[in-house]
Amino acid sequence: MKKIIFGQRLIFALFSVIPLVTLINTSVANAYVQISDFCGNYNININGLKGTLQLILCLEEKDYNLQGTYTNDSEQIFQVKGFTGHLNQSIPLHKITFYIDFPQNRQMFEGYLMCESRDAIAGYTIEKKVPVGFYAIKMPKYQMPEEKQQKKSFLQKPIKDKLSDLKYILKDIRYAILIYNGQHHRQAKLGFIWDERTQKQIAYTDGKDVMTQLLQRTDKNGLTNTTEAQFGPYFHEFRINPFTLGNTIHIVDSPLPIKEIITSAENYDWIFNVRTSEFRAGGEVVLPDDISEHSLQDF
């Protein structure tokens, strides 16, 4: 009898630890996962039925941040829309809910991104009132939509939609910068590297270097291509400014706000102040007269 009681206590103790471990793991996942990590082409298996799933960023709707298509084994294509925890703070960032619009019903899928590899999603869906499993494995050669496709999409949009897109893109980039700075010590925030040997910080003056820190894994000192690089990448491809149709970063190193340093930003796609971590959009000159010169800087 004592052995049984001891065993029950041990099991209870183990299960008491699980919520704490889950909470820790969730917080770690939240610190890493970006919306763009979900984007890709996947081989998907839904309860044994195979197909392909494509997910790309959705900028047009407030209730979704992902869209795409599902293609079954008969080559039939169905529309997909979904959202991640980035739209709701009560949901883990690595969780995804998406819907496939089949002719007879709209089927919901709930899953979680593999946080370490970010190359697969696993979860469940309901079929005939019965929960069944699904998994989706990202195709290794997937690349984000080419710049030409993105530029063509922006060219076809009215100014109002471009402004809406720009707000969303700025929010995504600024959030990534916030996460980056939180994961690196103060001397190695975005735009800086910390030299352990000389105990000095070095500021980047080239936007390509800053972009590399966001597109590649970095270590605690902000260095890429090291054996200790464990943070990021924060984007798979850096975002295009809907107005300038470019994605280069102009670097400013000053304690002053960007708008007090640069009064005319038509020659820049993005502007980043490495000293203050302020990130702004350029290209106001392309806006119509009814939009104020610094309207983009207010976002």
XYZ file of C-alpha atoms in Angstrom, residues 46-47 98 100 102 105-110 123-134:
23
model
C -4.309 15.470 -42.941
C -5.309 12.220 -41.244
C -6.000 28.393 -40.174
C -9.373 25.737 -45.533
C -13.758 23.505 -48.905
C -17.577 23.532 -45.262
C -14.862 25.718 -43.810
C -12.522 23.422 -41.894
C -10.469 24.733 -38.985
C -6.941 23.546 -38.175
C -5.017 24.311 -34.993
C -1.789 19.828 -34.694
C -5.359 18.651 -35.150
C -8.563 19.282 -37.048
C -12.151 18.033 -36.804
C -13.573 15.620 -39.383
C -17.143 14.359 -38.975
C -17.141 15.568 -35.376
C -14.005 13.550 -34.614
C -10.601 15.164 -33.841
C -7.854 13.885 -36.133
C -4.210 14.813 -36.494
C -2.294 16.649 -39.199
